XYZ file of C-alpha atoms in Angstrom:
562
model
C -74.426 -33.140 -190.487
C -73.465 -34.313 -186.990
C -71.842 -37.768 -186.996
C -71.151 -37.671 -190.737
C -67.988 -39.154 -192.256
C -67.096 -40.029 -195.823
C -65.948 -43.560 -195.052
C -66.386 -46.127 -192.300
C -63.618 -48.750 -192.292
C -64.343 -52.003 -190.441
C -61.337 -53.968 -189.207
C -57.820 -52.747 -188.425
C -55.840 -55.331 -190.379
C -52.822 -54.048 -192.274
C -54.717 -53.587 -195.564
C -57.569 -51.713 -193.886
C -55.187 -49.593 -191.781
C -53.079 -48.519 -194.762
C -56.269 -47.694 -196.689
C -57.680 -45.635 -193.807
C -54.411 -43.737 -193.448
C -54.207 -42.962 -197.178
C -57.828 -41.765 -197.297
C -57.350 -39.585 -194.207
C -54.213 -38.007 -195.626
C -56.084 -37.424 -198.909
C -58.587 -35.268 -197.014
C -61.488 -37.642 -196.444
C -63.290 -38.025 -193.123
C -62.695 -41.571 -191.913
C -64.107 -43.531 -188.974
C -62.159 -46.725 -188.283
C -63.872 -49.386 -186.167
C -62.780 -52.782 -184.851
C -64.656 -55.255 -182.664
C -61.336 -56.203 -181.061
C -59.809 -54.057 -178.297
C -56.473 -54.043 -180.163
C -55.142 -53.010 -183.577
C -54.223 -55.433 -186.339
C -57.247 -57.782 -186.555
C -55.966 -61.122 -187.936
C -52.426 -59.692 -188.123
C -52.404 -58.348 -184.565
C -49.440 -58.374 -182.197
C -50.716 -59.628 -178.835
C -49.379 -59.933 -175.322
C -49.307 -63.493 -174.001
C -52.499 -62.983 -171.969
C -54.204 -61.472 -175.030
C -53.124 -64.450 -177.141
C -54.524 -66.874 -174.560
C -57.826 -64.951 -174.574
C -57.799 -64.977 -178.400
C -57.309 -68.758 -178.418
C -59.954 -69.433 -175.773
C -62.521 -67.151 -177.415
C -62.189 -68.871 -180.799
C -62.000 -72.405 -179.455
C -64.983 -72.176 -177.093
C -68.141 -73.947 -178.217
C -70.366 -71.229 -176.813
C -69.892 -67.499 -176.444
C -71.613 -65.041 -174.145
C -71.358 -62.409 -176.873
C -72.252 -64.295 -180.039
C -72.099 -62.152 -183.165
C -71.324 -62.487 -186.853
C -67.678 -61.472 -186.379
C -66.917 -64.150 -183.781
C -68.823 -66.765 -185.757
C -66.733 -65.890 -188.811
C -63.552 -66.086 -186.728
C -64.498 -69.510 -185.388
C -64.945 -70.791 -188.921
C -61.607 -69.301 -189.977
C -59.477 -70.484 -187.027
C -60.127 -74.131 -186.203
C -58.624 -77.069 -184.287
C -57.091 -74.666 -181.763
C -55.157 -75.937 -178.752
C -52.752 -74.359 -176.290
C -50.557 -75.099 -173.311
C -52.318 -74.998 -169.966
C -49.483 -73.093 -168.320
C -49.234 -69.312 -168.253
C -45.964 -67.405 -168.084
C -45.007 -64.310 -166.116
C -44.204 -60.986 -167.806
C -47.127 -61.396 -170.231
C -47.039 -57.775 -171.379
C -43.398 -58.078 -172.453
C -44.408 -60.456 -175.245
C -45.561 -59.233 -178.668
C -46.822 -62.350 -180.411
C -47.900 -62.045 -184.030
C -50.936 -63.771 -185.514
C -49.373 -63.240 -188.961
C -45.565 -63.322 -188.686
C -43.837 -61.752 -191.659
C -40.597 -60.551 -193.177
C -40.271 -57.133 -194.799
C -38.221 -57.013 -198.019
C -35.882 -54.016 -197.858
C -37.200 -52.832 -201.233
C -40.889 -52.977 -202.016
C -44.372 -51.526 -201.505
C -44.511 -51.719 -197.702
C -41.153 -49.974 -197.284
C -42.200 -47.275 -199.761
C -45.475 -46.709 -197.908
C -43.778 -46.633 -194.504
C -41.429 -43.902 -195.699
C -43.904 -41.935 -197.853
C -46.613 -41.890 -195.187
C -44.268 -41.015 -192.337
C -45.224 -44.185 -190.441
C -41.593 -45.360 -190.408
C -40.842 -42.971 -187.550
C -43.358 -44.745 -185.314
C -41.699 -48.153 -185.372
C -38.413 -49.991 -185.236
C -36.923 -52.683 -187.445
C -34.123 -55.199 -187.204
C -32.219 -56.955 -189.965
C -32.883 -60.647 -190.397
C -29.599 -62.107 -189.209
C -29.610 -65.599 -190.634
C -31.409 -67.999 -192.970
C -30.796 -71.695 -192.451
C -31.855 -74.927 -194.110
C -32.585 -78.022 -192.044
C -30.714 -81.030 -193.345
C -31.913 -84.610 -193.079
C -28.803 -85.278 -190.983
C -30.349 -83.145 -188.223
C -28.175 -80.048 -188.617
C -28.701 -76.515 -189.886
C -26.880 -75.446 -193.007
C -26.534 -71.695 -192.721
C -27.251 -69.788 -195.904
C -24.408 -67.613 -197.258
C -25.162 -63.905 -197.146
C -23.107 -62.663 -200.074
C -21.367 -63.601 -203.319
C -18.122 -63.726 -201.378
C -19.569 -66.328 -199.011
C -20.593 -68.515 -201.938
C -17.067 -68.577 -203.332
C -15.567 -69.263 -199.884
C -17.859 -72.258 -199.421
C -15.772 -75.423 -199.652
C -18.776 -77.718 -200.128
C -19.539 -76.431 -203.627
C -17.371 -77.390 -206.570
C -15.958 -74.656 -208.780
C -18.186 -75.774 -211.663
C -21.295 -75.580 -209.463
C -20.264 -72.159 -208.168
C -20.063 -70.865 -211.726
C -23.473 -72.346 -212.564
C -24.955 -70.884 -209.400
C -23.586 -67.411 -210.090
C -24.808 -67.594 -213.685
C -28.305 -68.271 -212.381
C -28.134 -65.468 -209.800
C -26.998 -62.978 -212.438
C -29.881 -64.139 -214.639
C -32.434 -63.890 -211.805
C -31.271 -60.410 -210.786
C -31.664 -59.023 -214.303
C -34.436 -58.443 -216.819
C -35.052 -62.087 -217.587
C -38.557 -61.883 -219.078
C -37.326 -61.968 -222.696
C -34.371 -64.316 -222.178
C -34.257 -67.623 -224.020
C -33.846 -69.583 -220.791
C -37.390 -68.799 -219.674
C -39.110 -68.805 -223.051
C -41.975 -71.289 -222.767
C -40.893 -72.284 -219.252
C -42.987 -69.818 -217.233
C -45.293 -72.529 -215.879
C -42.661 -75.241 -215.560
C -42.029 -76.433 -211.984
C -39.263 -74.189 -210.689
C -37.100 -77.073 -209.486
C -37.171 -78.616 -212.959
C -36.339 -75.251 -214.531
C -33.256 -74.865 -212.324
C -31.987 -78.335 -213.114
C -32.692 -78.251 -216.859
C -31.939 -74.645 -217.833
C -28.968 -74.046 -215.504
C -27.702 -77.609 -214.898
C -27.930 -77.139 -211.128
C -27.835 -80.285 -209.043
C -30.733 -81.409 -206.840
C -29.314 -79.982 -203.617
C -28.517 -76.537 -205.015
C -31.873 -76.347 -206.805
C -33.767 -77.265 -203.625
C -32.026 -74.642 -201.516
C -32.693 -71.936 -204.118
C -36.362 -72.922 -204.405
C -37.198 -73.217 -200.699
C -34.783 -70.739 -199.082
C -34.445 -67.998 -201.686
C -37.750 -68.128 -203.579
C -39.695 -69.336 -200.509
C -41.499 -71.981 -202.555
C -43.548 -74.470 -200.578
C -43.661 -77.470 -202.921
C -41.916 -79.016 -205.917
C -44.841 -78.034 -208.155
C -44.459 -74.258 -207.647
C -44.009 -72.637 -211.042
C -41.055 -70.750 -212.459
C -42.083 -67.180 -213.300
C -43.569 -66.211 -209.894
C -40.557 -67.762 -208.145
C -38.139 -65.796 -210.338
C -40.028 -62.555 -209.690
C -39.734 -63.105 -205.940
C -36.027 -63.922 -206.186
C -35.320 -60.777 -208.200
C -37.061 -58.619 -205.622
C -35.149 -60.222 -202.758
C -31.800 -59.968 -204.564
C -32.395 -56.266 -205.195
C -33.280 -55.823 -201.506
C -29.875 -57.048 -200.327
C -27.521 -54.308 -199.196
C -30.047 -51.484 -198.804
C -30.039 -51.478 -195.008
C -27.430 -54.173 -194.415
C -26.328 -57.574 -195.613
C -29.770 -59.162 -195.375
C -32.607 -58.742 -197.863
C -35.170 -58.587 -195.060
C -36.193 -56.610 -192.008
C -38.172 -57.858 -189.024
C -40.558 -55.371 -187.444
C -40.326 -54.675 -183.722
C -43.167 -55.595 -181.353
C -44.524 -58.404 -183.497
C -44.285 -56.860 -186.948
C -47.502 -56.465 -188.938
C -49.759 -55.617 -186.001
C -47.454 -52.866 -184.804
C -47.117 -51.515 -188.347
C -50.919 -51.495 -188.716
C -51.143 -49.480 -185.504
C -48.626 -47.008 -186.919
C -50.811 -46.406 -189.975
C -53.833 -45.971 -187.694
C -51.892 -43.394 -185.706
C -51.124 -41.481 -188.905
C -54.804 -41.594 -189.878
C -55.792 -40.255 -186.453
C -53.310 -37.384 -186.764
C -54.974 -36.528 -190.101
C -58.402 -36.439 -188.437
C -59.502 -40.070 -188.442
C -61.863 -41.300 -185.716
C -60.965 -44.566 -183.959
C -63.287 -46.900 -182.061
C -61.884 -50.198 -180.741
C -63.582 -52.892 -178.704
C -67.090 -51.996 -179.861
C -69.432 -54.149 -181.909
C -71.324 -52.785 -184.892
C -74.922 -53.608 -183.973
C -76.618 -52.436 -187.166
C -75.961 -50.855 -190.549
C -78.964 -49.512 -192.418
C -79.320 -47.757 -195.738
C -78.250 -46.342 -197.967
C -80.847 -43.559 -197.749
C -80.597 -39.937 -199.002
C -79.297 -37.555 -196.337
C -78.823 -33.754 -196.661
C -75.256 -32.474 -196.358
C -75.978 -28.763 -196.897
C -78.012 -26.288 -194.871
C -80.561 -25.730 -197.655
C -80.884 -29.516 -198.076
C -80.319 -29.102 -201.825
C -77.473 -31.613 -201.809
C -78.216 -35.126 -200.621
C -75.952 -38.146 -200.497
C -77.038 -41.737 -200.131
C -75.720 -42.526 -196.666
C -75.467 -45.563 -194.435
C -76.374 -45.327 -190.776
C -73.945 -47.226 -188.539
C -74.921 -48.099 -184.959
C -72.279 -49.066 -182.401
C -72.608 -50.907 -179.126
C -72.782 -48.471 -176.171
C -72.597 -45.463 -178.517
C -75.650 -43.194 -178.285
C -74.908 -41.421 -181.566
C -75.086 -43.044 -184.983
C -72.477 -42.536 -187.684
C -73.507 -41.681 -191.235
C -71.230 -42.439 -194.178
C -71.264 -42.742 -197.956
C -68.893 -45.696 -198.221
C -68.120 -48.772 -196.134
C -64.789 -50.583 -196.451
C -64.547 -53.863 -194.573
C -62.546 -57.019 -194.157
C -64.453 -60.207 -194.888
C -64.832 -61.001 -191.183
C -66.162 -57.618 -190.098
C -68.782 -57.003 -192.798
C -72.377 -57.636 -191.734
C -73.895 -60.513 -193.743
C -76.794 -58.517 -195.210
C -74.337 -56.197 -197.014
C -72.573 -58.977 -198.931
C -75.020 -59.386 -201.856
C -74.361 -55.851 -203.110
C -70.737 -55.549 -201.991
C -67.812 -55.113 -204.351
C -64.997 -57.572 -203.595
C -61.657 -55.999 -204.513
C -59.474 -58.673 -206.155
C -55.950 -59.140 -204.818
C -53.480 -57.067 -206.806
C -50.463 -59.291 -206.288
C -49.393 -61.562 -209.144
C -50.044 -65.281 -208.936
C -47.782 -67.062 -206.475
C -47.504 -70.006 -208.842
C -48.485 -72.309 -205.993
C -51.266 -74.809 -205.565
C -54.563 -73.366 -204.296
C -54.009 -74.169 -200.639
C -57.150 -74.018 -198.499
C -55.563 -74.057 -195.045
C -52.372 -73.216 -193.224
C -51.231 -74.968 -190.053
C -49.646 -72.584 -187.548
C -47.778 -72.833 -184.277
C -46.636 -70.086 -181.910
C -44.140 -71.352 -179.332
C -42.105 -69.648 -176.612
C -38.719 -71.120 -175.691
C -36.017 -70.197 -173.196
C -32.983 -71.372 -175.161
C -31.662 -69.883 -178.411
C -31.534 -71.960 -181.558
C -27.893 -72.276 -182.531
C -26.696 -71.736 -186.088
C -23.188 -72.909 -185.230
C -23.114 -75.790 -187.722
C -20.770 -75.556 -190.667
C -22.393 -73.576 -193.481
C -22.982 -75.677 -196.561
C -26.261 -74.388 -197.919
C -26.159 -73.115 -201.437
C -28.380 -70.041 -201.517
C -27.331 -66.422 -201.575
C -29.436 -63.424 -200.628
C -27.394 -60.977 -202.648
C -24.917 -60.752 -205.472
C -23.278 -57.489 -204.487
C -19.936 -57.369 -202.754
C -21.159 -54.502 -200.552
C -22.652 -56.991 -198.086
C -19.471 -58.444 -196.613
C -19.617 -61.459 -194.329
C -17.917 -59.277 -191.710
C -21.191 -57.337 -191.419
C -22.985 -60.428 -190.094
C -22.770 -62.150 -186.704
C -20.250 -64.996 -186.566
C -21.714 -68.437 -187.182
C -21.268 -69.546 -183.580
C -23.281 -66.622 -182.227
C -26.799 -67.269 -180.985
C -29.237 -65.629 -183.349
C -32.042 -63.262 -182.358
C -33.777 -63.083 -185.760
C -33.637 -66.001 -188.152
C -35.558 -68.114 -190.629
C -35.223 -71.888 -190.607
C -36.524 -73.778 -193.643
C -37.548 -77.441 -193.612
C -37.684 -78.520 -197.287
C -39.975 -81.435 -198.178
C -38.610 -84.807 -197.007
C -35.943 -83.143 -194.840
C -37.490 -84.390 -191.586
C -38.157 -88.112 -191.047
C -41.868 -88.427 -190.434
C -42.534 -84.962 -191.832
C -44.179 -83.926 -195.075
C -42.715 -85.283 -198.290
C -44.453 -82.649 -200.412
C -44.590 -79.354 -198.507
C -41.960 -77.101 -196.935
C -42.285 -75.668 -193.427
C -40.964 -72.175 -192.720
C -39.947 -71.137 -189.214
C -39.402 -67.546 -188.050
C -37.479 -66.965 -184.827
C -37.549 -63.629 -182.974
C -36.188 -62.577 -179.610
C -35.572 -59.724 -177.219
C -33.781 -57.529 -179.776
C -37.049 -57.383 -181.762
C -38.842 -56.102 -178.638
C -40.962 -59.255 -178.920
C -39.985 -61.209 -175.790
C -38.449 -60.695 -172.342
C -34.752 -61.275 -171.856
C -33.811 -64.921 -172.297
C -36.925 -65.875 -174.264
C -37.542 -66.432 -177.982
C -40.674 -66.877 -180.075
C -40.784 -69.589 -182.721
C -43.429 -69.338 -185.462
C -44.076 -72.361 -187.688
C -46.328 -72.440 -190.752
C -47.209 -75.082 -193.312
C -49.777 -74.719 -196.149
C -52.318 -77.533 -196.480
C -54.536 -78.641 -199.332
C -56.989 -80.213 -196.902
C -57.641 -80.341 -193.181
C -57.323 -83.997 -192.210
C -54.982 -83.962 -189.185
C -54.568 -81.833 -186.092
C -52.121 -78.932 -186.395
C -50.225 -80.235 -183.372
C -49.617 -83.625 -184.988
C -48.473 -81.866 -188.172
C -46.131 -79.263 -186.679
C -44.903 -80.709 -183.375
C -42.222 -82.880 -185.055
C -40.814 -79.729 -186.694
C -40.880 -77.829 -183.405
C -39.068 -80.694 -181.679
C -36.462 -80.735 -184.449
C -35.911 -76.993 -184.007
C -35.676 -77.344 -180.219
C -33.072 -80.093 -180.616
C -30.824 -77.410 -182.115
C -31.040 -75.064 -179.132
C -28.094 -74.226 -176.912
C -28.718 -75.638 -173.407
C -29.011 -72.934 -170.749
C -28.628 -75.392 -167.865
C -28.161 -79.078 -167.207
C -31.857 -79.641 -166.480
C -33.229 -77.632 -169.402
C -36.286 -79.170 -171.040
C -36.660 -79.688 -174.763
C -40.327 -78.726 -174.456
C -41.467 -75.145 -175.159
C -42.559 -73.005 -172.243
C -45.799 -72.301 -174.080
C -47.259 -73.349 -177.420
C -50.482 -72.943 -179.325
C -51.420 -74.769 -182.504
C -54.237 -73.979 -184.908
C -55.451 -74.287 -188.485
C -56.239 -71.102 -190.381
C -58.793 -71.477 -193.143
C -57.627 -69.274 -196.022
C -60.147 -66.779 -197.291
C -61.291 -67.196 -200.869
C -60.336 -64.267 -203.089
C -62.054 -63.408 -206.351
C -60.145 -64.119 -209.539
C -60.927 -63.179 -213.154
C -62.115 -66.735 -213.804
C -64.033 -67.090 -210.523
C -65.334 -63.681 -209.480
C -67.590 -63.229 -206.498
C -71.140 -62.245 -207.416
C -71.013 -58.488 -206.992
C -71.387 -55.227 -208.842
C -67.658 -55.197 -209.466
C -67.753 -52.723 -212.357
C -70.438 -50.488 -210.823
C -69.060 -47.350 -209.125
C -72.320 -47.086 -207.199
C -71.305 -50.156 -205.159
C -70.742 -48.440 -201.829
C -69.521 -51.448 -199.832
C -65.954 -52.548 -200.618
C -64.565 -55.835 -199.279
C -60.783 -55.926 -198.883
C -58.854 -58.953 -200.194
C -56.769 -61.109 -197.838
C -52.980 -60.707 -197.994
C -50.576 -63.396 -199.111
C -49.629 -65.970 -196.487
C -46.037 -66.283 -197.756
C -43.650 -65.185 -195.002
C -41.816 -62.524 -197.092
C -44.850 -61.480 -199.167
C -47.677 -60.741 -196.715
C -46.766 -57.119 -195.895
C -46.093 -56.157 -199.507
C -49.293 -57.814 -200.721
C -51.328 -56.042 -198.013
C -49.883 -52.728 -199.212
C -50.636 -53.414 -202.872
C -54.156 -54.494 -201.933
C -54.592 -51.319 -199.874
C -53.716 -49.129 -202.838
C -56.282 -50.971 -204.981
C -58.933 -50.449 -202.284
C -57.912 -46.783 -201.927
C -58.341 -46.112 -205.645
C -61.679 -47.961 -205.751
C -62.829 -45.872 -202.771
C -61.814 -42.616 -204.473
C -63.669 -43.664 -207.621
C -66.823 -44.523 -205.661
C -66.766 -41.371 -203.521
C -66.397 -39.166 -206.597
C -69.290 -40.936 -208.261
C -71.512 -40.560 -205.185
C -70.714 -36.864 -204.791
C -71.115 -36.135 -208.504
C -74.574 -37.729 -208.612
C -75.564 -35.712 -205.529
C -74.464 -32.451 -207.156
C -72.109 -31.458 -204.363
C -70.668 -28.107 -205.410
C -67.934 -28.172 -202.791
C -66.550 -31.555 -203.697
C -63.173 -31.677 -205.414
C -63.187 -34.311 -208.132
C -59.601 -33.644 -209.200
C -57.238 -36.444 -210.023
C -55.515 -38.232 -207.143
C -52.109 -38.802 -208.677
C -50.315 -40.610 -205.869
C -51.132 -43.056 -203.114
C -49.435 -40.820 -200.544
C -49.238 -37.007 -200.618
C -45.797 -35.438 -200.392
C -44.668 -34.996 -196.797
C -42.699 -32.031 -195.556
C -39.170 -32.812 -194.499
C -38.556 -32.602 -190.777
C -34.937 -31.737 -189.903
C -35.241 -33.922 -186.826
C -35.980 -36.912 -189.053
C -33.077 -36.500 -191.459
C -31.076 -39.126 -189.625
C -31.393 -42.697 -190.825
C -34.777 -44.004 -189.648
C -33.706 -47.603 -189.832
């Protein structure tokens, strides 16, 4: 049948893009559609002009092209403001709507390699992690066991306690006596009680190694994150993390879309879905003996309709009339152990001076316990850093939050994200409620970070060249105790809604990948059910054993991809 595909995927976020790629490589016909003229959806990497258009479109009270997608976006991204000035070289910026770190071991790395998408992108090691101290300085985080023992600010007794904890966290701790009955204890209390760590050491471990955001974050999820990050150290270098080129998640999503297109996927960007009707029986064989219940999808400025058996969509892209019968795929990542935050305050700022990590290192975290990651592998402390994370623990900034940490990601020219001499600073802070403007919340942290920059000239300003602030309303995900009303256990549910990824800086890419595999398997299950009920003789209902099919080795790719 002309215009027929197995699946229509709406939205090119990382979860949807990985799903589309996996389905295409598994032999299904996929059409992938996005209202936006770029890949990545809410995780897109945008030029500066594109970011300004994104801000203006979502902050305007009226829109010439009102539709359900834009209305959903305006309810998700609120209290948006930006600098009035525009900068030259707009296309040399790749600014991420969802900045992230990539653990060197984990689901996203496995999918990048197994799918072949790794060859389409570039990655840089995270060079430094620092903790902001109430004294107004950065305490650089040691990068190895050797650095911990060379640190003169930690007593020998505390070093032994710290290393005992790191050995515990890197191992199979689930059945150890230290954690028995303590799984839901606040992680900071667990560190102080079970390992006799002092307040300062415990805080640095919690906020800079486990990436907790408050003192109430629980123990087991924090330990699981730490173990993953410790095991990531040394795989590609001293750091546990990689930073994707060209903005990270959006560029990676585009790589998966490229792989799907190579496998036969159809891509339509910048076009609105005007109508979806059905499902109605449609013949798929010449004698019309086999009929599948198909949706008819109409696109703006497209004369031909698409017919499909299954629709996969992000929450923003799905048309409202499909929601009552849709199946919402629950997130597959374990509980973060954090409070149920409803919002996240974000800032994207461009600066023309590097943030210096030249202060004496006295932070107490380590990203690895193996001697293979020598401190000689890292840039010297006085060197300006191109990729770094700066953590503001609660109460570390006068006038800042006393309960919630702020995480800052810094990227520069070496990440292909900015022109020469420019850096992007991303700030994020989870919120339980939206009661203040994002600028009033985050500007003190941005000013504190800018106070640590290295002056480029005598008249350099401490203000960013450009900044935008906004609140992101976090999408509700179904849980076992609070499921969305849907036919969740019914394989005949032919509309699948993808879950949102984690908003934790080092978890978002991995969680999107895990979610994508869950959506992929639900899609396979539904497609097999639909074809079996239609009596399709040519349909292969064999078992899909792996997320990604084996790829043939290319001699040209035998060199290290990273």
